[in-house]
Coordinates of C-alpha atoms (C1' of nucleotides) in Angstrom, one line a residue:
Chain F
X1 CA -1.7 -9.6 -2.8
X2 CA -0.9 -7.0 -0.6
X3 CA 1.3 -5.9 2.5
X4 CA 1.0 -2.9 4.6
X5 CA 2.2 -1.1 7.6
X6 CA 0.4 -0.2 10.9
X7 CA -0.8 3.2 12.1
X8 CA 2.4 5.2 11.7
X9 CA 4.8 6.3 9.0
X10 CA 8.5 7.1 9.1
X11 CA 10.3 9.3 6.6
X12 CA 13.2 7.5 5.1
X13 CA 15.4 10.4 5.8
X14 CA 14.4 11.0 9.3
X15 CA 12.6 14.3 8.5
X16 CA 11.0 15.1 11.8
X17 CA 8.5 17.7 10.3
X18 CA 7.3 15.3 7.7
X19 CA 6.9 12.4 10.3
X20 CA 4.6 14.9 12.3
X21 CA 2.5 15.8 9.1
X22 CA 1.9 12.0 8.4
X23 CA 1.1 10.8 11.9
X24 CA -1.8 11.2 14.3
X25 CA -1.4 12.7 17.7
X26 CA -3.5 12.3 20.7
X27 CA -4.1 13.6 24.2
X28 CA -4.7 12.2 27.7
X29 CA -7.9 12.3 29.7
X30 CA -6.2 13.7 32.5
X31 CA -5.1 16.6 30.3
X32 CA -8.7 17.0 29.1
X33 CA -10.0 17.1 32.6
X34 CA -7.7 20.1 33.5
X35 CA -9.4 22.1 30.7
X36 CA -12.8 24.0 30.7
X37 CA -15.3 23.3 28.0
X38 CA -13.8 25.8 25.6
X39 CA -10.2 24.6 26.1
X40 CA -11.2 21.0 25.6
X41 CA -13.1 21.8 22.5
X42 CA -10.2 23.6 21.1
X43 CA -7.8 20.8 21.9
X44 CA -10.0 18.2 20.6
X45 CA -10.7 20.2 17.4
X46 CA -7.0 20.7 16.8
X47 CA -6.2 17.0 17.2
X48 CA -9.1 16.1 14.9
X49 CA -7.8 18.4 12.2
X50 CA -4.3 17.1 12.8
X51 CA -5.4 13.5 12.6
X52 CA -7.6 14.0 9.5
X53 CA -4.6 15.5 7.7
X54 CA -2.4 12.7 8.7
X55 CA -4.7 10.0 7.6
X56 CA -5.1 11.7 4.3
X57 CA -1.4 11.8 3.9
X58 CA -0.9 8.1 4.8
X59 CA -3.7 7.1 2.4
X60 CA -2.2 9.3 -0.4
X61 CA 1.2 7.6 0.4
X62 CA -0.2 4.3 0.2
X63 CA -2.2 5.0 -2.9
X64 CA 1.0 6.0 -4.5
X65 CA 2.9 2.7 -3.7
X66 CA 3.0 -0.3 -6.0
X67 CA -0.1 -2.3 -5.8
X68 CA 1.8 -4.9 -3.6
X69 CA 1.9 -2.4 -0.8
X70 CA -1.6 -1.1 -0.9
X71 CA -2.6 -2.0 2.7
X72 CA -2.8 0.1 5.7
X73 CA -3.8 -0.2 9.4
X74 CA -5.5 3.0 10.6
X75 CA -4.5 4.3 14.1
X76 CA -7.2 4.1 16.8
X77 CA -6.1 7.3 18.0
X78 CA -7.9 9.2 15.3
X79 CA -10.6 10.6 17.7
X80 CA -9.3 10.6 21.3
X81 CA -12.0 10.1 24.1
X82 CA -14.6 9.4 21.3
X83 CA -16.5 7.2 23.6
X84 CA -15.6 8.8 27.0
X85 CA -17.7 11.3 28.9
X86 CA -14.9 13.8 28.6
X87 CA -15.0 13.8 24.8
X88 CA -18.3 12.2 23.8
X89 CA -20.1 15.5 23.8
X90 CA -17.5 17.1 21.3
X91 CA -18.1 14.4 18.7
X92 CA -21.8 14.6 19.0
X93 CA -21.6 18.3 17.7
X94 CA -23.2 18.2 14.2
X95 CA -20.6 20.6 12.8
X96 CA -17.9 18.3 14.0
X97 CA -19.7 15.3 12.8
X98 CA -20.1 17.0 9.3
X99 CA -16.4 17.8 9.2
X100 CA -15.4 14.2 10.1
X101 CA -17.9 12.7 7.7
X102 CA -16.8 14.9 4.7
X103 CA -13.3 14.4 5.2
X104 CA -13.3 10.6 5.8
X105 CA -15.8 10.2 3.0
X106 CA -13.3 11.6 0.7
X107 CA -10.4 9.7 2.2
X108 CA -12.4 6.6 1.8
X109 CA -13.0 7.3 -1.9
X110 CA -9.3 7.8 -2.4
X111 CA -8.7 4.4 -0.8
X112 CA -11.2 2.8 -2.9
X113 CA -9.9 4.4 -6.1
X114 CA -6.5 2.9 -5.5
X115 CA -7.6 -0.4 -4.2
X116 CA -6.3 0.0 -0.6
X117 CA -7.1 -2.4 2.1
X118 CA -8.0 -0.7 5.2
X119 CA -8.0 -2.1 8.7
X120 CA -8.4 -1.0 12.4
X121 CA -6.9 -2.6 15.5
X122 CA -8.5 -1.6 19.0
X123 CA -6.0 -1.9 22.0
X124 CA -5.7 -4.6 24.5
X125 CA -8.3 -3.0 26.7
X126 CA -11.1 -4.1 24.3
X127 CA -12.1 -7.4 25.7
X128 CA -15.3 -8.5 24.0
X129 CA -15.5 -11.7 26.1
X130 CA -14.7 -10.2 29.5
X131 CA -16.5 -11.6 32.5
X132 CA -16.6 -8.1 34.0
X133 CA -19.8 -6.4 32.8
X134 CA -18.3 -2.8 32.9
X135 CA -15.3 -4.0 30.8
X136 CA -17.6 -5.6 28.3
X137 CA -19.7 -2.4 28.0
X138 CA -16.4 -0.6 27.3
X139 CA -15.4 -3.2 24.7
X140 CA -18.8 -2.7 22.9
X141 CA -18.5 1.1 23.0
X142 CA -14.9 0.9 21.6
X143 CA -15.8 -1.4 18.9
X144 CA -18.7 0.9 17.9
X145 CA -16.3 3.8 17.8
X146 CA -14.2 1.7 15.3
X147 CA -17.3 0.8 13.3
X148 CA -18.2 4.7 13.2
X149 CA -14.8 5.4 11.5
X150 CA -15.4 2.6 9.0
X151 CA -18.9 3.8 8.2
X152 CA -17.6 7.3 7.6
X153 CA -14.9 6.0 5.3
X154 CA -17.7 4.2 3.3
X155 CA -16.9 0.6 4.6
X156 CA -20.2 0.3 6.8
X157 CA -22.2 -2.1 4.4
X158 CA -21.7 -5.9 3.9
X159 CA -19.1 -8.4 5.0
X160 CA -15.7 -6.9 5.2
X161 CA -16.1 -4.7 2.2
X162 CA -12.9 -4.3 0.2
X163 CA -11.3 -6.6 2.7
X164 CA -11.8 -3.8 5.5
X165 CA -11.8 -5.1 9.0
X166 CA -11.7 -4.4 12.7
X167 CA -9.4 -6.8 14.3
X168 CA -9.3 -7.7 18.0
X169 CA -7.8 -10.7 20.1
X170 CA -9.7 -13.4 21.7
X171 CA -9.8 -11.6 25.0
X172 CA -9.6 -13.3 28.4
X173 CA -9.2 -17.0 29.0
X174 CA -11.8 -16.8 31.7
X175 CA -14.5 -15.4 29.2
X176 CA -13.8 -18.1 26.6
X177 CA -15.4 -18.6 23.2
X178 CA -18.9 -18.5 24.7
X179 CA -18.5 -15.1 26.1
X180 CA -17.0 -14.0 22.8
X181 CA -20.1 -14.9 20.9
X182 CA -22.2 -13.4 23.4
X183 CA -20.2 -10.1 23.2
X184 CA -20.5 -10.1 19.3
X185 CA -24.2 -10.4 19.6
X186 CA -24.3 -7.0 21.3
X187 CA -22.6 -5.3 18.4
X188 CA -24.3 -3.4 15.6
X189 CA -24.4 -5.1 12.2
X190 CA -21.8 -3.0 10.8
X191 CA -19.3 -3.7 13.7
X192 CA -20.2 -7.5 13.6
X193 CA -19.6 -7.6 9.8
X194 CA -16.2 -5.9 10.2
X195 CA -14.8 -7.8 13.1
X196 CA -12.1 -10.3 13.0
X197 CA -10.2 -12.0 15.7
X198 CA -6.3 -12.6 15.8
X199 CA -4.3 -15.3 17.8
X200 CA -2.3 -13.9 20.6
X201 CA 0.8 -15.3 22.5
X202 CA -0.9 -16.1 25.8
X203 CA -4.7 -16.4 26.0
X204 CA -6.1 -17.5 22.7
X205 CA -3.8 -19.2 20.3
X206 CA -4.6 -20.4 16.8
X207 CA -6.1 -23.5 18.0
X208 CA -8.2 -21.9 20.7
X209 CA -9.7 -19.6 17.8
X210 CA -10.6 -22.3 15.5
X211 CA -14.0 -22.8 17.0
X212 CA -14.9 -19.2 16.2
X213 CA -14.2 -19.8 12.5
X214 CA -17.9 -20.3 11.9
X215 CA -18.6 -16.8 13.6
X216 CA -16.0 -14.5 12.1
X217 CA -12.8 -14.5 10.1
X218 CA -9.6 -15.4 11.8
X219 CA -6.4 -13.3 11.5
X220 CA -3.2 -15.5 11.7
X221 CA -0.3 -13.8 13.4
X222 CA 2.8 -15.9 12.4
X223 CA 5.0 -14.5 15.2
X224 CA 2.4 -14.8 17.8
X225 CA 2.0 -18.5 16.8
X226 CA 5.8 -19.0 16.9
X227 CA 5.8 -17.7 20.5
X228 CA 2.9 -19.5 21.7
X229 CA 3.8 -22.9 20.1
X230 CA 7.3 -22.7 21.3
X231 CA 8.9 -22.1 18.1
X232 CA 6.5 -23.4 15.3
X233 CA 6.6 -21.8 11.9
X234 CA 3.2 -22.1 10.2
X235 CA 3.4 -23.5 6.8
X236 CA 0.9 -22.5 4.1
X237 CA -0.2 -26.1 3.7
X238 CA -1.1 -26.4 7.4
X239 CA -4.6 -27.9 7.7
X240 CA -5.5 -25.2 10.2
X241 CA -5.1 -22.6 7.7
X242 CA -7.8 -24.2 5.5
X243 CA -10.1 -23.5 8.4
X244 CA -8.8 -20.0 8.7
X245 CA -9.3 -19.3 4.9
X246 CA -12.9 -20.6 5.0
X247 CA -13.7 -18.3 8.0
X248 CA -13.2 -15.4 5.6
X249 CA -16.1 -16.5 3.4
X250 CA -14.7 -15.4 0.1
X251 CA -12.9 -12.4 1.3
X252 CA -9.1 -12.7 0.8
X253 CA -7.7 -13.3 4.4
X254 CA -5.4 -11.0 6.2
X255 CA -2.4 -12.1 8.3
X256 CA 0.2 -10.6 10.5
X257 CA 4.0 -10.9 10.5
X258 CA 6.8 -9.5 12.7
X259 CA 10.3 -10.8 13.8
X260 CA 12.2 -10.7 17.0
X261 CA 14.2 -7.6 17.7
X262 CA 17.4 -7.4 15.9
X263 CA 19.5 -6.1 18.9
X264 CA 18.3 -9.2 20.8
X265 CA 19.7 -11.6 17.9
X266 CA 22.9 -9.7 17.2
X267 CA 25.0 -12.0 14.8
X268 CA 22.0 -14.1 13.9
X269 CA 22.3 -15.1 10.2
X270 CA 19.8 -13.2 8.2
X271 CA 19.1 -16.3 5.9
X272 CA 17.9 -18.6 8.7
X273 CA 14.8 -18.7 10.8
X274 CA 15.4 -17.9 14.4
X275 CA 15.0 -21.2 16.3
X276 CA 13.1 -20.5 19.6
X277 CA 14.3 -23.6 21.4
X278 CA 18.1 -22.8 20.6
X279 CA 17.7 -19.2 21.5
X280 CA 15.8 -20.0 24.9
X281 CA 18.6 -22.6 25.7
X282 CA 20.9 -19.6 25.1
X283 CA 19.2 -17.8 28.0
X284 CA 17.0 -15.5 25.7
X285 CA 13.6 -15.3 27.3
X286 CA 10.6 -15.9 25.0
X287 CA 9.0 -12.8 26.7
X288 CA 11.8 -10.8 25.1
X289 CA 11.5 -12.6 21.7
X290 CA 7.9 -11.3 21.6
X291 CA 9.1 -7.8 21.1
X292 CA 9.2 -6.5 17.4
X293 CA 12.1 -5.7 15.3
X294 CA 12.7 -2.3 13.7
X295 CA 12.9 -3.8 10.1
X296 CA 12.2 -7.0 8.2
X297 CA 15.8 -8.1 8.5
X298 CA 15.3 -11.9 8.3
X299 CA 15.3 -13.3 4.7
X300 CA 14.0 -16.6 5.8
X301 CA 11.0 -15.0 7.5
X302 CA 10.5 -12.9 4.4
X303 CA 10.4 -16.0 2.4
X304 CA 7.8 -17.5 4.7
X305 CA 5.6 -14.6 4.1
X306 CA 6.0 -14.8 0.4
X307 CA 4.9 -18.5 0.6
X308 CA 1.8 -17.4 2.6
X309 CA 1.0 -14.5 0.3
X310 CA -0.4 -17.3 -1.9
X311 CA -3.6 -17.2 0.3
X312 CA -3.3 -14.1 2.7
X313 CA -2.5 -10.5 2.7
X314 CA 0.0 -9.3 5.4
X315 CA 0.2 -6.4 7.8
X316 CA 3.8 -6.1 8.8
X317 CA 4.2 -5.2 12.6
X318 CA 7.6 -3.7 12.9
X319 CA 8.7 -0.5 14.5
X320 CA 10.0 1.2 11.5
X321 CA 6.7 0.8 9.8
X322 CA 6.6 1.5 6.1
X323 CA 10.3 1.2 5.8
X324 CA 10.0 -2.4 7.1
X325 CA 7.3 -3.0 4.5
X326 CA 9.7 -1.7 1.9
X327 CA 12.2 -4.3 3.1
X328 CA 9.7 -6.9 2.6
X329 CA 8.6 -5.6 -0.8
X330 CA 12.1 -5.4 -2.1
X331 CA 12.8 -9.0 -0.9
X332 CA 9.5 -10.1 -2.6
X333 CA 10.5 -8.3 -5.8
X334 CA 14.0 -9.9 -5.9
X335 CA 12.6 -13.5 -5.4
X336 CA 9.8 -13.0 -8.1
X337 CA 12.6 -11.6 -10.5
X338 CA 14.6 -14.8 -10.0
X339 CA 11.6 -17.2 -10.1
X340 CA 8.6 -15.5 -11.7
X341 CA 5.3 -16.9 -10.5
X342 CA 3.8 -19.4 -12.9
Chain Z
dG1 C1' 14.4 21.8 23.9
dA2 C1' 15.4 18.1 27.0
dG3 C1' 14.1 14.9 30.5
dG4 C1' 11.4 12.6 33.5
dG5 C1' 6.8 11.4 35.2
dT6 C1' 2.3 10.4 33.6
dC7 C1' -1.2 8.4 31.0
dA8 C1' -8.7 5.4 30.4
dA9 C1' -9.3 1.1 29.7
dG10 C1' -7.7 -5.5 30.9
dT11 C1' -5.3 -9.6 31.3
dC12 C1' -1.5 -12.6 32.2
dC13 C1' 3.2 -13.6 33.6
dG14 C1' 7.1 -13.6 36.5
dT15 C1' 8.7 -12.3 40.9
Chain J
dA1 C1' 0.5 -8.6 45.8
dC2 C1' 2.6 -5.9 42.5
dG3 C1' 5.3 -4.4 38.4
dG4 C1' 5.9 -5.1 33.5
dA5 C1' 4.5 -6.2 29.0
dC6 C1' 1.5 -6.3 25.6
dT7 C1' 0.9 -1.9 22.0
dT8 C1' 0.5 2.4 18.4
dG9 C1' 4.9 5.1 23.0
dA10 C1' 3.4 9.6 23.2
dC11 C1' 1.8 13.4 25.9
dC12 C1' 2.6 17.1 29.3
dC13 C1' 4.8 19.6 32.7
dT14 C1' 8.9 21.6 34.5
dC15 C1' 13.2 23.4 34.1

DNA sequence: GAGGGTCAAGTCCGT
DNA sequence: ACGGACTTGACCCTC
């Protein structure tokens, strides 16, 4: 079993220079537009080098963690403007491609050597079931960008190799499950074999995704489900999770966890699960409860994750990233020390 | 260096 | 009709 953090690292001591070395940077299209060819090349090249270095540090860090903590979501910001006319030309340059290929191959080797589980998560603009043709085109392009990264890392062959995946949400309600399948059909075999779909809070809840279990693996987000369902905590024995497990076809499932912000729940006991109806009655808006906490401050939620670790790995969506993963890992360590697994 | 405006993209919700 | 939230808040310009 594994838990991991998403995209970004925080130094425990607040070392700003260290944070900079370990994290990707990006630019804006507006800034690129203001530059001439040479300026844009220099900028994108510098960002590429920074980001390759940052990814290597993150992978090295995770590789040095205990086996429990060997999962990592890679930032989609690795190569800004990759699929956009303002940046596309840069990444087509053979020298640039060679540089990326060399570096990512070596990083991927390190990940495999240390049994890391890697993932990517395109942003909310990637809508594979959009009813808008231009939006759909963008989504396909965006997913192929992510697939290129996985290929370079050495995860381009087979069904979610090493548990690697590219995770998106169900998309728009208007598009529905049918458009989702149609969108998938436009992807390369690599992108299709890496794709997973995650329940969200508004458009596609867990129940809405179940029909897709035959098509691709489902990533369950406990917090999204809690919000969408009006306060239900999924239990490991929930029959729907049997469908989810089967959707992974032999690969260990990935799930997501997060908790509502600690500053919204000041004084809430750390040992009991936040109760959504009670909080709502107190005037706290579900919309605000969606926001993620800094740390894994709630022991009851941590216990729930521990229970679900029987069948799934977890990505921790918390603002303090690796520090929140450390919280959860310590919690799990304490529990297992008291009651060792059979 | 700090502060404030800006930043590619889609969709849904609350007002 | 429009701003805000989602999310990975960070970049970029001006002072």
